Amino acid sequence: MGERKGTNLYYPPDYNPKVGGLNKFMGTHALRERARKLHLGILIIRFEMPYNIWCDGCGNHIGMGVRYNAEKKKVGMYYSTPVYQFRMKCHLCNNHFEIKTDPANLDYVIVSGARRQENRWDPTQNEQVVPETKQTSRRLFDDAMFKLEHGEGDKGQAKKVAPALGRLASLRDSIWRDDYAANCALRKKFRECKSEMTAKEDRDAAVRARTSLDIPLLPEDDEDSKMASLLSLKPAQSIAERMNQTRQEIIHRPALHSCTGVSSAFLGVRAMKQLSESSLSRDSLGITVRGDTHQQTTTTTAAAEKNSLVSQDYDSSSSDGNS
């Protein structure tokens, strides 16, 4: 954008081509604000993070590929290759970190302000095929004997891993030889999983609508289902049982409330029933039925026994007083 402004747009009336270009005449640089520190050997560029790092200022993670406006300057040479250093500010805090190039190892090195997220490993530990190092490449190019030995070693390594490669090839052929069948199996499994997920979403939506909830539901667990069944809210008695119990209480309730008013306030239904049966019997009230000679005889006998007991108590009390 900067160079277009100097070549294709406005030229002032006092412009003199003998002075030089338009930027030189106006006292500006073609890179505009990017060259504001050019007198210090610093150029503002757009730098892309080469790998994942951790910021030392705020401790946040900065992913690979995040771009910054960085100050680029030359700090040295590696043979004929210049070494550049980039200084940029974290977008999450006020911390600055610096990264420089490493031409010897074809990498970047963090100078200060951050640390690299270490997720590297040695590929030889995983038996991966790795390219040759520079020292090995030079020896292969210069030393014929080393090249021969290196070739023999590669052949031995190939023979060593041949059985494993054969097993992998046979396993691949057994699964993917018939592409149509494998594709059908995968699609069938995908449809089953999709139908299960759809049914689960419908059940969860029904539960949320029934309970007036608006939260995601976790999968069901056997222990949770068992606990929920134990904590289910069910009445101790049904409506029919409760009505039958109320009817029995009304039937066995005493007719005369005056005799059992106090007891009914403090005793239960069973105790009140026993009290009413004992206190409101025919014998205790002296009620006789006409024509019932057995009942009349029993009443007369009970009255005689009561009179005898009273007379006996009176005689005994009199004798005690005389003595």
Short mmCIF file of C-alpha atoms in Angstrom, two decimals:
data_model
loop_
_atom_site.label_atom_id
_atom_site.label_comp_id
_atom_site.label_asym_id
_atom_site.label_seq_id
_atom_site.Cartn_x
_atom_site.Cartn_y
_atom_site.Cartn_z
CA MET A 1 0.00 0.00 0.00
CA GLY A 2 2.81 2.42 0.79
CA GLU A 3 4.53 2.19 -2.59
CA ARG A 4 1.27 2.79 -4.46
CA LYS A 5 0.77 6.06 -2.69
CA GLY A 6 4.12 7.30 -3.96
CA THR A 7 3.83 6.25 -7.58
CA ASN A 8 0.23 6.34 -8.67
CA LEU A 9 -1.52 9.05 -6.69
CA TYR A 10 -1.05 12.68 -5.78
CA TYR A 11 2.07 14.71 -6.66
CA PRO A 12 2.32 18.17 -5.09
CA PRO A 13 2.74 21.22 -7.37
CA ASP A 14 6.22 22.00 -6.03
CA TYR A 15 7.50 18.49 -6.67
CA ASN A 16 10.99 18.46 -8.25
CA PRO A 17 12.02 15.20 -9.90
CA LYS A 18 15.69 16.17 -9.55
CA VAL A 19 15.45 15.69 -5.78
CA GLY A 20 14.57 12.04 -6.19
CA GLY A 21 11.46 10.01 -5.60
CA LEU A 22 8.30 11.28 -4.01
CA ASN A 23 9.08 9.66 -0.65
CA LYS A 24 12.47 11.35 -0.54
CA PHE A 25 10.91 14.65 -1.54
CA MET A 26 8.24 14.37 1.19
CA GLY A 27 10.72 13.05 3.76
CA THR A 28 8.77 9.83 4.33
CA HIS A 29 9.51 6.14 3.92
CA ALA A 30 7.74 3.76 1.58
CA LEU A 31 6.91 1.45 4.52
CA ARG A 32 5.33 4.32 6.49
CA GLU A 33 4.76 3.41 10.16
CA ARG A 34 6.55 0.12 9.81
CA ALA A 35 9.82 2.00 9.33
CA ARG A 36 9.50 4.40 12.27
CA LYS A 37 12.46 2.71 14.05
CA LEU A 38 14.48 2.01 10.97
CA HIS A 39 17.24 4.37 12.12
CA LEU A 40 17.78 1.98 15.03
CA GLY A 41 17.98 -1.01 12.71
CA ILE A 42 14.45 -2.16 13.66
CA LEU A 43 11.72 -2.95 11.15
CA ILE A 44 8.11 -3.65 12.16
CA ILE A 45 6.88 -6.86 10.54
CA ARG A 46 3.98 -9.28 10.95
CA PHE A 47 5.35 -12.28 12.87
CA GLU A 48 3.59 -15.63 13.21
CA MET A 49 4.23 -17.77 16.28
CA PRO A 50 6.22 -20.85 15.16
CA TYR A 51 5.09 -23.14 18.03
CA ASN A 52 3.07 -23.18 21.25
CA ILE A 53 4.46 -21.11 24.11
CA TRP A 54 3.58 -20.05 27.66
CA CYS A 55 3.76 -16.37 28.50
CA ASP A 56 5.89 -15.64 31.60
CA GLY A 57 3.91 -12.48 32.38
CA CYS A 58 0.36 -13.81 32.63
CA GLY A 59 0.99 -17.56 32.34
CA ASN A 60 -1.49 -17.95 29.49
CA HIS A 61 -1.06 -20.30 26.58
CA ILE A 62 -0.34 -18.79 23.16
CA GLY A 63 -0.96 -21.17 20.30
CA MET A 64 1.07 -21.74 17.19
CA GLY A 65 0.05 -19.45 14.35
CA VAL A 66 -0.97 -16.43 16.45
CA ARG A 67 0.28 -13.27 14.72
CA TYR A 68 1.90 -10.20 16.27
CA ASN A 69 3.44 -6.93 15.17
CA ALA A 70 7.09 -7.67 15.97
CA GLU A 71 10.24 -5.58 15.92
CA LYS A 72 12.74 -7.33 13.69
CA LYS A 73 16.47 -6.66 14.00
CA LYS A 74 19.67 -8.39 13.01
CA VAL A 75 21.70 -9.73 15.97
CA GLY A 76 24.39 -11.84 14.30
CA MET A 77 25.50 -14.15 11.54
CA TYR A 78 25.67 -17.92 11.14
CA TYR A 79 28.30 -18.24 8.45
CA SER A 80 26.65 -16.28 5.64
CA THR A 81 23.10 -16.50 7.07
CA PRO A 82 21.92 -13.57 9.21
CA VAL A 83 20.35 -14.27 12.60
CA TYR A 84 17.25 -12.18 13.30
CA GLN A 85 15.57 -11.47 16.60
CA PHE A 86 11.88 -10.57 17.03
CA ARG A 87 10.42 -8.64 19.95
CA MET A 88 6.65 -8.53 20.47
CA LYS A 89 4.11 -7.77 23.18
CA CYS A 90 1.68 -10.32 24.59
CA HIS A 91 -1.93 -9.54 23.65
CA LEU A 92 -3.14 -10.66 27.11
CA CYS A 93 -0.77 -8.65 29.32
CA ASN A 94 2.04 -6.08 29.19
CA ASN A 95 4.81 -8.66 28.98
CA HIS A 96 7.25 -8.63 26.03
CA PHE A 97 8.99 -11.74 24.75
CA GLU A 98 11.80 -12.16 22.26
CA ILE A 99 12.42 -14.98 19.80
CA LYS A 100 15.37 -15.39 17.44
CA THR A 101 16.15 -17.65 14.53
CA ASP A 102 18.44 -20.68 14.80
CA PRO A 103 19.80 -21.44 11.31
CA ALA A 104 22.03 -24.24 12.60
CA ASN A 105 19.04 -26.35 13.70
CA LEU A 106 16.43 -24.84 11.37
CA ASP A 107 14.39 -23.71 14.37
CA TYR A 108 13.45 -20.73 16.56
CA VAL A 109 14.82 -20.10 20.06
CA ILE A 110 13.04 -18.16 22.82
CA VAL A 111 15.39 -15.55 24.26
CA SER A 112 13.25 -14.12 27.08
CA GLY A 113 9.69 -13.49 28.26
CA ALA A 114 8.21 -16.92 27.45
CA ARG A 115 8.91 -20.64 27.51
CA ARG A 116 8.19 -23.27 24.93
CA GLN A 117 5.51 -25.90 25.42
CA GLU A 118 7.49 -29.11 25.37
CA ASN A 119 5.59 -31.65 23.30
CA ARG A 120 8.57 -32.91 21.34
CA TRP A 121 9.94 -36.46 21.39
CA ASP A 122 12.60 -38.50 19.73
CA PRO A 123 11.06 -40.13 16.63
CA THR A 124 13.56 -42.98 16.81
CA GLN A 125 11.92 -44.15 20.06
CA ASN A 126 8.70 -44.77 18.10
CA GLU A 127 10.62 -46.55 15.35
CA GLN A 128 9.78 -43.81 12.88
CA VAL A 129 11.72 -43.14 9.72
CA VAL A 130 13.72 -39.95 10.25
CA PRO A 131 15.82 -38.01 7.76
CA GLU A 132 19.56 -38.14 7.99
CA THR A 133 21.43 -35.48 9.89
CA LYS A 134 23.80 -33.07 8.18
CA GLN A 135 26.88 -34.91 9.48
CA THR A 136 25.61 -38.21 8.11
CA SER A 137 24.72 -36.61 4.79
CA ARG A 138 28.24 -35.15 4.46
CA ARG A 139 29.84 -38.50 5.25
CA LEU A 140 27.56 -40.27 2.75
CA PHE A 141 28.66 -37.77 0.11
CA ASP A 142 32.41 -37.86 0.88
CA ASP A 143 33.13 -41.32 2.37
CA ALA A 144 32.43 -44.26 0.07
CA MET A 145 33.16 -46.87 2.77
CA PHE A 146 30.71 -45.19 5.17
CA LYS A 147 28.11 -45.12 2.40
CA LEU A 148 28.54 -48.87 1.88
CA GLU A 149 28.27 -49.60 5.60
CA HIS A 150 25.24 -47.36 5.88
CA GLY A 151 23.55 -49.20 3.01
CA GLU A 152 24.20 -52.58 4.64
CA GLY A 153 22.70 -51.29 7.87
CA ASP A 154 19.59 -50.13 6.06
CA LYS A 155 19.19 -53.57 4.47
CA GLY A 156 19.50 -55.26 7.87
CA GLN A 157 16.92 -52.90 9.35
CA ALA A 158 14.56 -53.65 6.46
CA LYS A 159 14.88 -57.42 7.08
CA LYS A 160 14.30 -56.88 10.79
CA VAL A 161 11.02 -55.01 10.36
CA ALA A 162 9.77 -57.12 7.44
CA PRO A 163 7.62 -59.49 9.65
CA ALA A 164 5.90 -56.53 11.35
CA LEU A 165 5.22 -54.90 8.01
CA GLY A 166 3.79 -58.18 6.69
CA ARG A 167 1.41 -58.46 9.65
CA LEU A 168 0.25 -54.88 9.18
CA ALA A 169 -0.31 -55.46 5.46
CA SER A 170 -2.30 -58.64 6.08
CA LEU A 171 -4.42 -56.90 8.73
CA ARG A 172 -5.15 -54.05 6.36
CA ASP A 173 -6.09 -56.43 3.57
CA SER A 174 -8.40 -58.43 5.85
CA ILE A 175 -10.31 -55.29 6.84
CA TRP A 176 -10.17 -53.10 3.75
CA ARG A 177 -9.92 -55.58 0.92
CA ASP A 178 -13.65 -55.20 0.20
CA ASP A 179 -14.12 -51.44 0.29
CA TYR A 180 -17.88 -51.63 -0.28
CA ALA A 181 -18.48 -53.99 2.67
CA ALA A 182 -16.27 -51.93 4.98
CA ASN A 183 -18.05 -48.76 3.95
CA CYS A 184 -21.46 -50.38 4.55
CA ALA A 185 -20.39 -51.55 8.01
CA LEU A 186 -19.15 -48.12 8.96
CA ARG A 187 -22.29 -46.40 7.70
CA LYS A 188 -24.51 -48.91 9.54
CA LYS A 189 -22.64 -48.29 12.78
CA PHE A 190 -22.91 -44.55 12.24
CA ARG A 191 -26.68 -44.79 11.69
CA GLU A 192 -27.13 -46.86 14.87
CA CYS A 193 -25.14 -44.37 16.93
CA LYS A 194 -27.08 -41.49 15.40
CA SER A 195 -30.44 -43.11 16.17
CA GLU A 196 -29.37 -43.73 19.78
CA MET A 197 -28.29 -40.13 20.15
CA THR A 198 -31.58 -38.90 18.68
CA ALA A 199 -33.60 -41.09 21.05
CA LYS A 200 -31.56 -39.88 24.02
CA GLU A 201 -32.09 -36.26 23.01
CA ASP A 202 -35.85 -36.87 22.77
CA ARG A 203 -35.92 -38.46 26.24
CA ASP A 204 -33.89 -35.62 27.71
CA ALA A 205 -36.17 -33.05 26.07
CA ALA A 206 -39.23 -34.79 27.54
CA VAL A 207 -37.67 -34.83 31.01
CA ARG A 208 -36.73 -31.17 30.77
CA ALA A 209 -40.21 -30.23 29.61
CA ARG A 210 -41.80 -32.27 32.43
CA THR A 211 -39.57 -30.81 35.14
CA SER A 212 -39.29 -27.27 33.71
CA LEU A 213 -35.50 -27.48 33.45
CA ASP A 214 -33.18 -25.84 30.96
CA ILE A 215 -29.89 -27.63 31.66
CA PRO A 216 -28.07 -30.42 29.83
CA LEU A 217 -28.66 -33.88 31.30
CA LEU A 218 -25.89 -36.37 31.95
CA PRO A 219 -26.15 -40.03 30.92
CA GLU A 220 -28.10 -42.30 33.25
CA ASP A 221 -26.21 -44.35 35.83
CA ASP A 222 -27.32 -47.61 37.47
CA GLU A 223 -26.56 -46.32 40.97
CA ASP A 224 -28.51 -43.12 40.34
CA SER A 225 -31.51 -45.10 39.05
CA LYS A 226 -31.43 -47.36 42.10
CA MET A 227 -31.23 -44.39 44.48
CA ALA A 228 -34.06 -42.64 42.66
CA SER A 229 -36.28 -45.73 42.95
CA LEU A 230 -35.62 -45.86 46.69
CA LEU A 231 -36.42 -42.16 47.11
CA SER A 232 -39.61 -42.20 45.05
CA LEU A 233 -42.48 -40.26 46.67
CA LYS A 234 -45.37 -42.75 47.12
CA PRO A 235 -48.23 -42.57 49.66
CA ALA A 236 -48.16 -45.07 52.53
CA GLN A 237 -51.85 -45.94 51.96
CA SER A 238 -54.07 -45.86 48.95
CA ILE A 239 -57.31 -43.87 48.82
CA ALA A 240 -59.42 -47.00 49.33
CA GLU A 241 -57.40 -48.06 52.38
CA ARG A 242 -57.63 -44.58 53.88
CA MET A 243 -61.41 -44.48 53.36
CA ASN A 244 -61.81 -47.95 54.90
CA GLN A 245 -59.78 -46.91 57.94
CA THR A 246 -61.85 -43.75 58.38
CA ARG A 247 -65.06 -45.78 58.11
CA GLN A 248 -63.88 -48.22 60.81
CA GLU A 249 -62.99 -45.34 63.11
CA ILE A 250 -66.46 -43.87 62.68
CA ILE A 251 -68.12 -47.25 63.32
CA HIS A 252 -66.15 -47.90 66.52
CA ARG A 253 -66.51 -44.37 67.82
CA PRO A 254 -68.58 -44.29 71.12
CA ALA A 255 -72.08 -42.88 70.94
CA LEU A 256 -71.87 -40.96 74.25
CA HIS A 257 -69.12 -38.38 74.01
CA SER A 258 -69.71 -37.05 77.54
CA CYS A 259 -68.34 -40.13 79.18
CA THR A 260 -65.26 -40.40 77.06
CA GLY A 261 -64.62 -36.79 76.02
CA VAL A 262 -61.46 -36.42 78.07
CA SER A 263 -60.13 -39.83 77.17
CA SER A 264 -60.75 -39.32 73.46
CA ALA A 265 -58.56 -36.22 73.52
CA PHE A 266 -55.54 -38.04 74.89
CA LEU A 267 -56.01 -41.68 73.94
CA GLY A 268 -56.00 -43.40 70.61
CA VAL A 269 -58.87 -44.97 68.82
CA ARG A 270 -58.10 -48.47 70.11
CA ALA A 271 -57.79 -47.34 73.74
CA MET A 272 -60.98 -45.32 73.43
CA LYS A 273 -62.76 -48.36 72.00
CA GLN A 274 -61.68 -50.54 74.93
CA LEU A 275 -62.71 -47.84 77.38
CA SER A 276 -66.12 -47.46 75.82
CA GLU A 277 -66.70 -51.22 75.82
CA SER A 278 -65.74 -51.53 79.52
CA SER A 279 -67.61 -48.46 80.80
CA LEU A 280 -70.78 -48.64 78.70
CA SER A 281 -71.69 -52.32 79.09
CA ARG A 282 -75.18 -53.42 80.23
CA ASP A 283 -73.85 -54.89 83.47
CA SER A 284 -72.07 -51.69 84.47
CA LEU A 285 -75.09 -49.53 83.65
CA GLY A 286 -77.60 -51.96 85.37
CA ILE A 287 -79.65 -52.49 82.25
CA THR A 288 -81.68 -55.70 82.10
CA VAL A 289 -83.63 -57.10 79.27
CA ARG A 290 -87.17 -58.30 80.04
CA GLY A 291 -87.43 -62.04 79.71
CA ASP A 292 -83.68 -62.58 80.06
CA THR A 293 -83.67 -64.55 83.34
CA HIS A 294 -79.98 -65.44 83.07
CA GLN A 295 -79.03 -61.81 82.74
CA GLN A 296 -81.36 -60.84 85.63
CA THR A 297 -79.93 -63.54 87.86
CA THR A 298 -76.42 -62.46 87.05
CA THR A 299 -77.30 -58.84 87.87
CA THR A 300 -78.90 -59.83 91.18
CA THR A 301 -75.91 -61.95 92.14
CA ALA A 302 -73.52 -59.12 91.30
CA ALA A 303 -75.59 -56.68 93.40
CA ALA A 304 -75.63 -59.10 96.34
CA GLU A 305 -71.91 -59.58 96.14
CA LYS A 306 -71.43 -55.82 96.07
CA ASN A 307 -73.69 -55.40 99.17
CA SER A 308 -71.83 -58.16 100.96
CA LEU A 309 -68.51 -56.56 100.16
CA VAL A 310 -69.76 -53.22 101.45
CA SER A 311 -71.13 -54.78 104.63
CA GLN A 312 -67.92 -56.75 105.14
CA ASP A 313 -65.85 -53.59 104.75
CA TYR A 314 -68.18 -51.80 107.16
CA ASP A 315 -67.96 -54.61 109.73
CA SER A 316 -64.18 -54.72 109.49
CA SER A 317 -63.90 -50.97 109.89
CA SER A 318 -66.23 -51.06 112.86
CA SER A 319 -64.28 -53.80 114.56
CA ASP A 320 -61.07 -51.86 114.03
CA GLY A 321 -62.61 -48.80 115.62
CA ASN A 322 -63.89 -50.68 118.64
CA SER A 323 -60.57 -52.26 119.20
#
